[in-house]
JSON list of N, CA and C in Angstrom, two decimals:
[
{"chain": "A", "resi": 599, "resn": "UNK", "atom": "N", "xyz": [-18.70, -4.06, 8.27]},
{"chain": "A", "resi": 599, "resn": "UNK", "atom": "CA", "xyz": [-17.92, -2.84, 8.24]},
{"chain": "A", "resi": 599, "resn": "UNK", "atom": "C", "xyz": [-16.85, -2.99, 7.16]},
{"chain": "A", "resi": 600, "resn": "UNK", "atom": "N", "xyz": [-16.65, -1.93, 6.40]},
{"chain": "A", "resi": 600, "resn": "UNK", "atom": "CA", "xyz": [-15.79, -2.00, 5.21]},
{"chain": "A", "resi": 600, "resn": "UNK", "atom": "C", "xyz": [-14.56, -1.67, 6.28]},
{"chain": "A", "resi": 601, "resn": "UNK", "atom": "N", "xyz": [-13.36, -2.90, 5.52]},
{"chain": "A", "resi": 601, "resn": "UNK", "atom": "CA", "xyz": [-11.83, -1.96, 5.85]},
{"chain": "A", "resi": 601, "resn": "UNK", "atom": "C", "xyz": [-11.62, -1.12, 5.02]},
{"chain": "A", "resi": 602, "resn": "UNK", "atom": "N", "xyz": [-10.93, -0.02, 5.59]},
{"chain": "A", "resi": 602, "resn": "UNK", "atom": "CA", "xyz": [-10.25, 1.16, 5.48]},
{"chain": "A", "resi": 602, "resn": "UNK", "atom": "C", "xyz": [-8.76, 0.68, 4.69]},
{"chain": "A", "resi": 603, "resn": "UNK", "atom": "N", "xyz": [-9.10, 1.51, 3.55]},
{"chain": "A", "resi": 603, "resn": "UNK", "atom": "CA", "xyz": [-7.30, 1.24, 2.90]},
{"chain": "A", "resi": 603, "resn": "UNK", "atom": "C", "xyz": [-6.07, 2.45, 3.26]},
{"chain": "A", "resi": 604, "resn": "UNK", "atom": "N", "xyz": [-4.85, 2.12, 3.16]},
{"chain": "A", "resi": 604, "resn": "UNK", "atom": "CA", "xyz": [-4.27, 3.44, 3.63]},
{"chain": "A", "resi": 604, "resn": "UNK", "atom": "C", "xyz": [-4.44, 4.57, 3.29]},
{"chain": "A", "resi": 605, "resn": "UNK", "atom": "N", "xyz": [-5.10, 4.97, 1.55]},
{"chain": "A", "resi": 605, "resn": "UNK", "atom": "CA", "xyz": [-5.26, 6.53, 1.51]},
{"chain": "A", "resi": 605, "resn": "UNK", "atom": "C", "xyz": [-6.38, 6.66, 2.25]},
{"chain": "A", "resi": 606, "resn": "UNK", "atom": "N", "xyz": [-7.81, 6.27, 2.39]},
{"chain": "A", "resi": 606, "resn": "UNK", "atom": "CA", "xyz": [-8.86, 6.75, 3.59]},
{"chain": "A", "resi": 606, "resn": "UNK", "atom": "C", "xyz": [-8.06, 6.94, 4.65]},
{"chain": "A", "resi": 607, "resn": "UNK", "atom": "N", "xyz": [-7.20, 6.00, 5.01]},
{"chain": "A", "resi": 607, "resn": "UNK", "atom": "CA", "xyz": [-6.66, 6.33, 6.91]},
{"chain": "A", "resi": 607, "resn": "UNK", "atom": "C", "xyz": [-6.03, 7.55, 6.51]},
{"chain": "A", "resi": 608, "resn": "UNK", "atom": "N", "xyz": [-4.98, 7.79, 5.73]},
{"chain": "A", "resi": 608, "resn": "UNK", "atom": "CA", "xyz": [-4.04, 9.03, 5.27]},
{"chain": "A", "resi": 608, "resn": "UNK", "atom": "C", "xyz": [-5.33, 10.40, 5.22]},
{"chain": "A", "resi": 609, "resn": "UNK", "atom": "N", "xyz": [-6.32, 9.91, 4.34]},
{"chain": "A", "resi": 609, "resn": "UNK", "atom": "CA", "xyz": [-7.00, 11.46, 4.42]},
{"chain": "A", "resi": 609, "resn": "UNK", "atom": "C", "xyz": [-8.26, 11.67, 5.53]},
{"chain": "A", "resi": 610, "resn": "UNK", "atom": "N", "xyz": [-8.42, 10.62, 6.87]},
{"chain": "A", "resi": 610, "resn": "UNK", "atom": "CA", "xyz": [-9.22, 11.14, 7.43]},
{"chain": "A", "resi": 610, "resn": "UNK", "atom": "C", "xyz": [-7.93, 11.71, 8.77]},
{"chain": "A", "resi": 611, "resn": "UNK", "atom": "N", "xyz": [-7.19, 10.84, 8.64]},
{"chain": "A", "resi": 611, "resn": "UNK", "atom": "CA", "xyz": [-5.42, 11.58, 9.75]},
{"chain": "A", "resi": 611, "resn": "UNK", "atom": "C", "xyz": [-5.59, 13.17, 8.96]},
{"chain": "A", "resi": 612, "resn": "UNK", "atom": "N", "xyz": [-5.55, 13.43, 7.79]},
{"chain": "A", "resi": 612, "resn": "UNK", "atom": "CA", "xyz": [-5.68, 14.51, 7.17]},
{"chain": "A", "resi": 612, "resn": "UNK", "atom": "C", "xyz": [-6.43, 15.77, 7.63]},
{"chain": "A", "resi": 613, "resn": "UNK", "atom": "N", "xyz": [-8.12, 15.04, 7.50]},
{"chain": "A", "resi": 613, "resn": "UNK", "atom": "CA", "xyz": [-9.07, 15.82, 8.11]},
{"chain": "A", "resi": 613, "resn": "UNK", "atom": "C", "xyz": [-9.01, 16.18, 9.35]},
{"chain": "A", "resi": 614, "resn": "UNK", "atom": "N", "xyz": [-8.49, 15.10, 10.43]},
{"chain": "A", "resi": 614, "resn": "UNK", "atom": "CA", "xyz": [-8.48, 14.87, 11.78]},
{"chain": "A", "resi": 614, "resn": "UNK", "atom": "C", "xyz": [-7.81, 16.15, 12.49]},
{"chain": "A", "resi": 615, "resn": "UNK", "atom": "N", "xyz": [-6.82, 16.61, 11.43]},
{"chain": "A", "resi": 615, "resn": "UNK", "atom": "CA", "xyz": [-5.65, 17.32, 11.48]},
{"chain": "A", "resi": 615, "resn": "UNK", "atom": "C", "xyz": [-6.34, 18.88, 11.61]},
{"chain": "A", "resi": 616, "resn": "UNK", "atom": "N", "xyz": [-6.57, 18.99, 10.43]},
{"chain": "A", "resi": 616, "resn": "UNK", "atom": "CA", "xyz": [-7.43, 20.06, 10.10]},
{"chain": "A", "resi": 616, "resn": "UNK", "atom": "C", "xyz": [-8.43, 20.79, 11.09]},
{"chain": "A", "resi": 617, "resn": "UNK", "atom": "N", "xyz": [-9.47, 19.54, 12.01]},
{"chain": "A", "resi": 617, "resn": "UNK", "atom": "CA", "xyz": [-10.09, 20.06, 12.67]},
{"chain": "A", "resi": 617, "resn": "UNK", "atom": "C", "xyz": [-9.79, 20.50, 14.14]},
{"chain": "A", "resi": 618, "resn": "UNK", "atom": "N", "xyz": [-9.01, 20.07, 14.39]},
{"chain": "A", "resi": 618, "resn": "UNK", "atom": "CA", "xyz": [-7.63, 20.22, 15.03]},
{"chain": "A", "resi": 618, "resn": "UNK", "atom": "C", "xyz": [-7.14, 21.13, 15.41]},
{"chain": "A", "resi": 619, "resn": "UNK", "atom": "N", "xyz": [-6.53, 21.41, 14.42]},
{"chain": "A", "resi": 619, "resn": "UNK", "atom": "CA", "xyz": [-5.58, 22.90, 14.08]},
{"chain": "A", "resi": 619, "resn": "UNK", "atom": "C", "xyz": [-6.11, 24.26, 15.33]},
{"chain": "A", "resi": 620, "resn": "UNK", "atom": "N", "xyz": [-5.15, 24.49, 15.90]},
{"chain": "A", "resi": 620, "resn": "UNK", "atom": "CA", "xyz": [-5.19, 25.74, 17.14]},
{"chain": "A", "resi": 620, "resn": "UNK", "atom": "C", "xyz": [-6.41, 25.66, 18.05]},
{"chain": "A", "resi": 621, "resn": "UNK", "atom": "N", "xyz": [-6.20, 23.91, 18.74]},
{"chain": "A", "resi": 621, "resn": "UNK", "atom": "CA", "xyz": [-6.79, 23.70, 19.84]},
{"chain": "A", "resi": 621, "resn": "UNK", "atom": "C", "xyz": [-5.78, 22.99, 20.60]},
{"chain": "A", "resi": 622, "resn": "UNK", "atom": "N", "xyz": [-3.98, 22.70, 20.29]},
{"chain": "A", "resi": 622, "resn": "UNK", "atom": "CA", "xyz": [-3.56, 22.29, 20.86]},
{"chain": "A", "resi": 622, "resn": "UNK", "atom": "C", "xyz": [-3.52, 20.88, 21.41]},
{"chain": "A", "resi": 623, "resn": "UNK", "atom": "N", "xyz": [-4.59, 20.33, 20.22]},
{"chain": "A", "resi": 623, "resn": "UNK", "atom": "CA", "xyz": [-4.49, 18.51, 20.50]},
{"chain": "A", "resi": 623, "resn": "UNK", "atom": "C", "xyz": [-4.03, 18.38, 19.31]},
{"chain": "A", "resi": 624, "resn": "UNK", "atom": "N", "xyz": [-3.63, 16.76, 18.80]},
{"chain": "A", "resi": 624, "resn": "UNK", "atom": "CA", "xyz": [-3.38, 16.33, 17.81]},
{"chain": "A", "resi": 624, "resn": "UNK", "atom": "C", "xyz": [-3.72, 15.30, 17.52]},
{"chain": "A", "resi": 625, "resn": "UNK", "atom": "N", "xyz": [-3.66, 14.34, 16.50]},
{"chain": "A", "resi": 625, "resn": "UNK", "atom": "CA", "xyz": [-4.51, 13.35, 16.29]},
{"chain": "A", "resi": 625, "resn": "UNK", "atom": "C", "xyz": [-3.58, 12.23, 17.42]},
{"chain": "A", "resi": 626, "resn": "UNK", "atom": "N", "xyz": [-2.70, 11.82, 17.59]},
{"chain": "A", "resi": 626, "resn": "UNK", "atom": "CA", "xyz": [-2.13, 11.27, 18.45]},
{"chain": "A", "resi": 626, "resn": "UNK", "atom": "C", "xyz": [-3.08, 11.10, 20.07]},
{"chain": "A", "resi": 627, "resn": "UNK", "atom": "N", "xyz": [-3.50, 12.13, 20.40]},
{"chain": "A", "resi": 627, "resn": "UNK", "atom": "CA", "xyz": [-4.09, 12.81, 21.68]},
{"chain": "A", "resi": 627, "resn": "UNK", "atom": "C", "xyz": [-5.49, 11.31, 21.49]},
{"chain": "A", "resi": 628, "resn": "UNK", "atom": "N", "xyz": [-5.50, 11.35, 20.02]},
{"chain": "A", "resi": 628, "resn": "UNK", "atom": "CA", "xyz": [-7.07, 10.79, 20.03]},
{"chain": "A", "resi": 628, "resn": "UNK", "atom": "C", "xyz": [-7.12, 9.11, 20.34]},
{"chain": "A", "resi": 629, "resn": "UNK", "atom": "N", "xyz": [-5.88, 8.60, 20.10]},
{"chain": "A", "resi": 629, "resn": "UNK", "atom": "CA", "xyz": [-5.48, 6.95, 20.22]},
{"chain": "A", "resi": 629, "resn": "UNK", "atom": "C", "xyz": [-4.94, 6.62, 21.85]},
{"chain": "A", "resi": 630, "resn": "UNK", "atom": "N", "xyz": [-5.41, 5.87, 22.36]},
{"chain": "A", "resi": 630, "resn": "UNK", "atom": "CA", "xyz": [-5.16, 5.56, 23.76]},
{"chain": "A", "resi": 630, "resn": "UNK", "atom": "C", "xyz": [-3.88, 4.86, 23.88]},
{"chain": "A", "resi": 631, "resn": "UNK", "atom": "N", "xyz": [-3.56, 4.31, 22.54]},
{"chain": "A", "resi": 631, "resn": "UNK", "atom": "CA", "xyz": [-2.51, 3.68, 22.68]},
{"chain": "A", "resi": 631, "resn": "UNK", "atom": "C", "xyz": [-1.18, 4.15, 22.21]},
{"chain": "A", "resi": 632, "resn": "UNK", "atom": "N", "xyz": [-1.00, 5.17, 22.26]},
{"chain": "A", "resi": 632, "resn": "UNK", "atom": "CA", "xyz": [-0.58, 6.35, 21.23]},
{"chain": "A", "resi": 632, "resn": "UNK", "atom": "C", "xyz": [0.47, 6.46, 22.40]},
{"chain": "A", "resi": 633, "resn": "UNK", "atom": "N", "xyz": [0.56, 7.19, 23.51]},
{"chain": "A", "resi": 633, "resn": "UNK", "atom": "CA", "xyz": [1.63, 6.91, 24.82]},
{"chain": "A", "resi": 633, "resn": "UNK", "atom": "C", "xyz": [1.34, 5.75, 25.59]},
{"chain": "A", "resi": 634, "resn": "UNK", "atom": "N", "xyz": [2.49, 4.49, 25.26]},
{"chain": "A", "resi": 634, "resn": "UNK", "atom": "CA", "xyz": [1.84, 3.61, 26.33]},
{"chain": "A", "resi": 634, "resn": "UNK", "atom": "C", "xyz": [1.88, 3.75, 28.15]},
{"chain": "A", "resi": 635, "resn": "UNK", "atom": "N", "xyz": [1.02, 3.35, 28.64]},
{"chain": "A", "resi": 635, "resn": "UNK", "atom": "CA", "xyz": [0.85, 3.48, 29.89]},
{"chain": "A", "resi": 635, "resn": "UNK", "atom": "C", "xyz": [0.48, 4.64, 30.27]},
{"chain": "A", "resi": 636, "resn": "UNK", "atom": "N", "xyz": [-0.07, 5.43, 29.81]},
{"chain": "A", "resi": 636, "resn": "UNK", "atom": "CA", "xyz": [-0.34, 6.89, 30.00]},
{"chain": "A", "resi": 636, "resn": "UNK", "atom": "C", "xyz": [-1.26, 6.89, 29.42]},
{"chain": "A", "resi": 637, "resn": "UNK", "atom": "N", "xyz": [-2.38, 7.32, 30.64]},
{"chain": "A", "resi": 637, "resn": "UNK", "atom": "CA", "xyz": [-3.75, 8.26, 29.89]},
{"chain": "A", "resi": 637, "resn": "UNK", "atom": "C", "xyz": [-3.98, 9.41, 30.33]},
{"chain": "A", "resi": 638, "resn": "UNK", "atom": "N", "xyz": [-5.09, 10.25, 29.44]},
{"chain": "A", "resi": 638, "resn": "UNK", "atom": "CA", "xyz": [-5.11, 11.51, 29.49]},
{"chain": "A", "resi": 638, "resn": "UNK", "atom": "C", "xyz": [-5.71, 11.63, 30.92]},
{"chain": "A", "resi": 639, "resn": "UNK", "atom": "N", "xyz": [-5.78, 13.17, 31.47]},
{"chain": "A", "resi": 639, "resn": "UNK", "atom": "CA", "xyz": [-6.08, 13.14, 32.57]},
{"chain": "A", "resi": 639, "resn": "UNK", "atom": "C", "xyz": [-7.82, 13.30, 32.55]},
{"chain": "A", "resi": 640, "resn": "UNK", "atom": "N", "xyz": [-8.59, 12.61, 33.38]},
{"chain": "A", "resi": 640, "resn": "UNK", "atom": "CA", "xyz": [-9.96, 13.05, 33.11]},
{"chain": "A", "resi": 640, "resn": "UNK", "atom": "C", "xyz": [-10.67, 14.29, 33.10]},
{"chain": "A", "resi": 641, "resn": "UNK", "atom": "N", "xyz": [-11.42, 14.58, 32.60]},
{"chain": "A", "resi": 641, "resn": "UNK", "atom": "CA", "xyz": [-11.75, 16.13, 32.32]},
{"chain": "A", "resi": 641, "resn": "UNK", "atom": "C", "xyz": [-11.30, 16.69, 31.17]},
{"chain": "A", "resi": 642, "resn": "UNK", "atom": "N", "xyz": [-9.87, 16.00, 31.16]},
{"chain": "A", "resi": 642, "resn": "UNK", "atom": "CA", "xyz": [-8.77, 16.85, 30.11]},
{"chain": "A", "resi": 642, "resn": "UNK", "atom": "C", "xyz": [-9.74, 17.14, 28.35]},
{"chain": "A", "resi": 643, "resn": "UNK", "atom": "N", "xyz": [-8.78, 17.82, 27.80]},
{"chain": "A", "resi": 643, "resn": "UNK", "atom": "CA", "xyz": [-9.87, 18.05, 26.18]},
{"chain": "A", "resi": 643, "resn": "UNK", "atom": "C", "xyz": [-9.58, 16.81, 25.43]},
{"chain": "A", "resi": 644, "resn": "UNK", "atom": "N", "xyz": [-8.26, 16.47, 25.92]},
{"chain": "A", "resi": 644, "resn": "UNK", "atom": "CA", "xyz": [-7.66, 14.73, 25.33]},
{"chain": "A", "resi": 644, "resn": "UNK", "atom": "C", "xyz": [-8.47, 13.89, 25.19]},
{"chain": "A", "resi": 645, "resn": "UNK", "atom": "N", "xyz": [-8.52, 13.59, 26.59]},
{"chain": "A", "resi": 645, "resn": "UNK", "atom": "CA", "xyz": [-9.79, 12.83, 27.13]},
{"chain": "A", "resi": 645, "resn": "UNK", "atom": "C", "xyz": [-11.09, 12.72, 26.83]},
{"chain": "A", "resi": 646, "resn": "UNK", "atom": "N", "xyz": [-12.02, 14.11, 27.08]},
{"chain": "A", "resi": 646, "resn": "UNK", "atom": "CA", "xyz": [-13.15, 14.49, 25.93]},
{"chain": "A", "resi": 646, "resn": "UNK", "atom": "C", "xyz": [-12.83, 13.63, 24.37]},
{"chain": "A", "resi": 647, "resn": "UNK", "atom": "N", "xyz": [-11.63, 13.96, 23.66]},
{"chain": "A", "resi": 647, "resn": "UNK", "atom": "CA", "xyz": [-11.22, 13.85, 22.56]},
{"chain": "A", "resi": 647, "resn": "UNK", "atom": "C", "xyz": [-11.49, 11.86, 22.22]},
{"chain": "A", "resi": 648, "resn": "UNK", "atom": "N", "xyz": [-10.65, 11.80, 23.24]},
{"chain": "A", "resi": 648, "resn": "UNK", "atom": "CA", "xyz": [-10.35, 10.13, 22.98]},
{"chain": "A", "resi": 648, "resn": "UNK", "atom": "C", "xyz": [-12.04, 9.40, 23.08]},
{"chain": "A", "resi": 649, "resn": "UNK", "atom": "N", "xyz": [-12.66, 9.75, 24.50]},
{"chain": "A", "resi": 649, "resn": "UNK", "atom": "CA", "xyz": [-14.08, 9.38, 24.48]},
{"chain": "A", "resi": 649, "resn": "UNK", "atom": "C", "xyz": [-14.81, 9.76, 22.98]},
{"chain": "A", "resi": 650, "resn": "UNK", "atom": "N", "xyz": [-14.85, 11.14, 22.16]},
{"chain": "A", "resi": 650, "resn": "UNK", "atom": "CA", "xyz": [-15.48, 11.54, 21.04]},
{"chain": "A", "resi": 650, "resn": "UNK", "atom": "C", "xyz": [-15.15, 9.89, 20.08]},
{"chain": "A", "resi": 651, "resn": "UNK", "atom": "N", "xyz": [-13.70, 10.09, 20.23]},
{"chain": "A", "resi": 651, "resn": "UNK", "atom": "CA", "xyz": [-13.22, 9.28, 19.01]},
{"chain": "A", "resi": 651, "resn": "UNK", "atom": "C", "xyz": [-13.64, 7.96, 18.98]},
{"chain": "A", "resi": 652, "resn": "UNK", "atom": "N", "xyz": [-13.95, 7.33, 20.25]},
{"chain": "A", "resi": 652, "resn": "UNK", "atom": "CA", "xyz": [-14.70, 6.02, 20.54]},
{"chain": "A", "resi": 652, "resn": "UNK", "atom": "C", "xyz": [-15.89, 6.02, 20.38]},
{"chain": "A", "resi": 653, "resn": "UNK", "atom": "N", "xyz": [-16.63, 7.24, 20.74]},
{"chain": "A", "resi": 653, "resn": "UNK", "atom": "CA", "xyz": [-18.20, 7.04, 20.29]},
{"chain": "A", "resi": 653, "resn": "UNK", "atom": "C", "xyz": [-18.74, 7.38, 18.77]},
{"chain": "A", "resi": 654, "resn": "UNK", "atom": "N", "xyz": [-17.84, 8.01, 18.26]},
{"chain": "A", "resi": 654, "resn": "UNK", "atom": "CA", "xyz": [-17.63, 8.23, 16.46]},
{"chain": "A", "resi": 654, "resn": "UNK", "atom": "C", "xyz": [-17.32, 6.03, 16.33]},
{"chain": "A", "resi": 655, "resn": "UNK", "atom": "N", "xyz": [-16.25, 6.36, 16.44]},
{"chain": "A", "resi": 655, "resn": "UNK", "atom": "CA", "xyz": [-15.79, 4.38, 15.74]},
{"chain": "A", "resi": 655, "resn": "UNK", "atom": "C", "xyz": [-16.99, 3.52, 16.44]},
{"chain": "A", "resi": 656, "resn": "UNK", "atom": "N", "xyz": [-17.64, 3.77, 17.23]},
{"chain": "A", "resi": 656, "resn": "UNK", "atom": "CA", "xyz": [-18.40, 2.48, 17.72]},
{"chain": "A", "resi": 656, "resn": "UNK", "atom": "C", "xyz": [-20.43, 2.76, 16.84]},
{"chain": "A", "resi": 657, "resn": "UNK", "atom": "N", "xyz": [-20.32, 3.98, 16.84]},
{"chain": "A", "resi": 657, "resn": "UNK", "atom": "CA", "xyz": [-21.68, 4.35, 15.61]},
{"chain": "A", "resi": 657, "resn": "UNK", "atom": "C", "xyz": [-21.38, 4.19, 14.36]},
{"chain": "A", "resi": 658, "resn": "UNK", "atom": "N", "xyz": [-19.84, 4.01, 13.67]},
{"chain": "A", "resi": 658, "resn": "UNK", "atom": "CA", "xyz": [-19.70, 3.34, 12.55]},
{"chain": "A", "resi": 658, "resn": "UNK", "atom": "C", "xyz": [-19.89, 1.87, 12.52]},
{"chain": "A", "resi": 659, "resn": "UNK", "atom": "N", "xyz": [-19.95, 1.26, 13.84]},
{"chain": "A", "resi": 659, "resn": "UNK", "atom": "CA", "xyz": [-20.23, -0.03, 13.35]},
{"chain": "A", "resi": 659, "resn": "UNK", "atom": "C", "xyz": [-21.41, -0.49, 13.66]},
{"chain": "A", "resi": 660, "resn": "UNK", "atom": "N", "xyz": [-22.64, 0.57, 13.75]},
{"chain": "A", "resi": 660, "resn": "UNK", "atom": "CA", "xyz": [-24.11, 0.36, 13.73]},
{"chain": "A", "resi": 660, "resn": "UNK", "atom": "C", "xyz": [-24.52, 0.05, 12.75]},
{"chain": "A", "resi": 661, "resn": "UNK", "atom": "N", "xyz": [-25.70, -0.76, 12.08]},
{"chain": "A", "resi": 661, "resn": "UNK", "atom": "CA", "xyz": [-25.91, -1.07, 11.02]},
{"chain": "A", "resi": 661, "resn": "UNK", "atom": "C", "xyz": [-27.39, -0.16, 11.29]},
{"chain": "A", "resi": 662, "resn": "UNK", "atom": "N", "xyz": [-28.41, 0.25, 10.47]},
{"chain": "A", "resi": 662, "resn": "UNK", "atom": "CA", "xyz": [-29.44, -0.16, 10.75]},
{"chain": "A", "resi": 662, "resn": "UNK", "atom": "C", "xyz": [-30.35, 0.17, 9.69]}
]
């Protein structure tokens, strides 16, 4: 897996943003570690969100 340099992290926070926009989450919503001790509630769109964002990062590190 290639590391990520800060402008990729800066422009996919960018994109992240974008897709985003007037659903009332934010990219924050998407990191578990983002409020500590606090997780989203299950069901929640957060939640949906945070699961998406783990099964996106874990098919980037498929090779095949």
């Amino acid at each position: 897996m290639v590391a990520q340099d800060g402008d990729e992290v800066g422009r996919l926070a960018a994109y992240a943003e974008r897709v985003l926009a007037g659903t009332g989450l934010t990219v924050a919503d998407a990191d578990p570690d983002a409020v500590e001790g606090e997780l989203p509630v299950s069901g929640s769109a957060a939640a949906a969100l945070q699961d998406g964002w783990d099964m996106a990062r874990r098919a980037g590190q498929v090779v095949l």
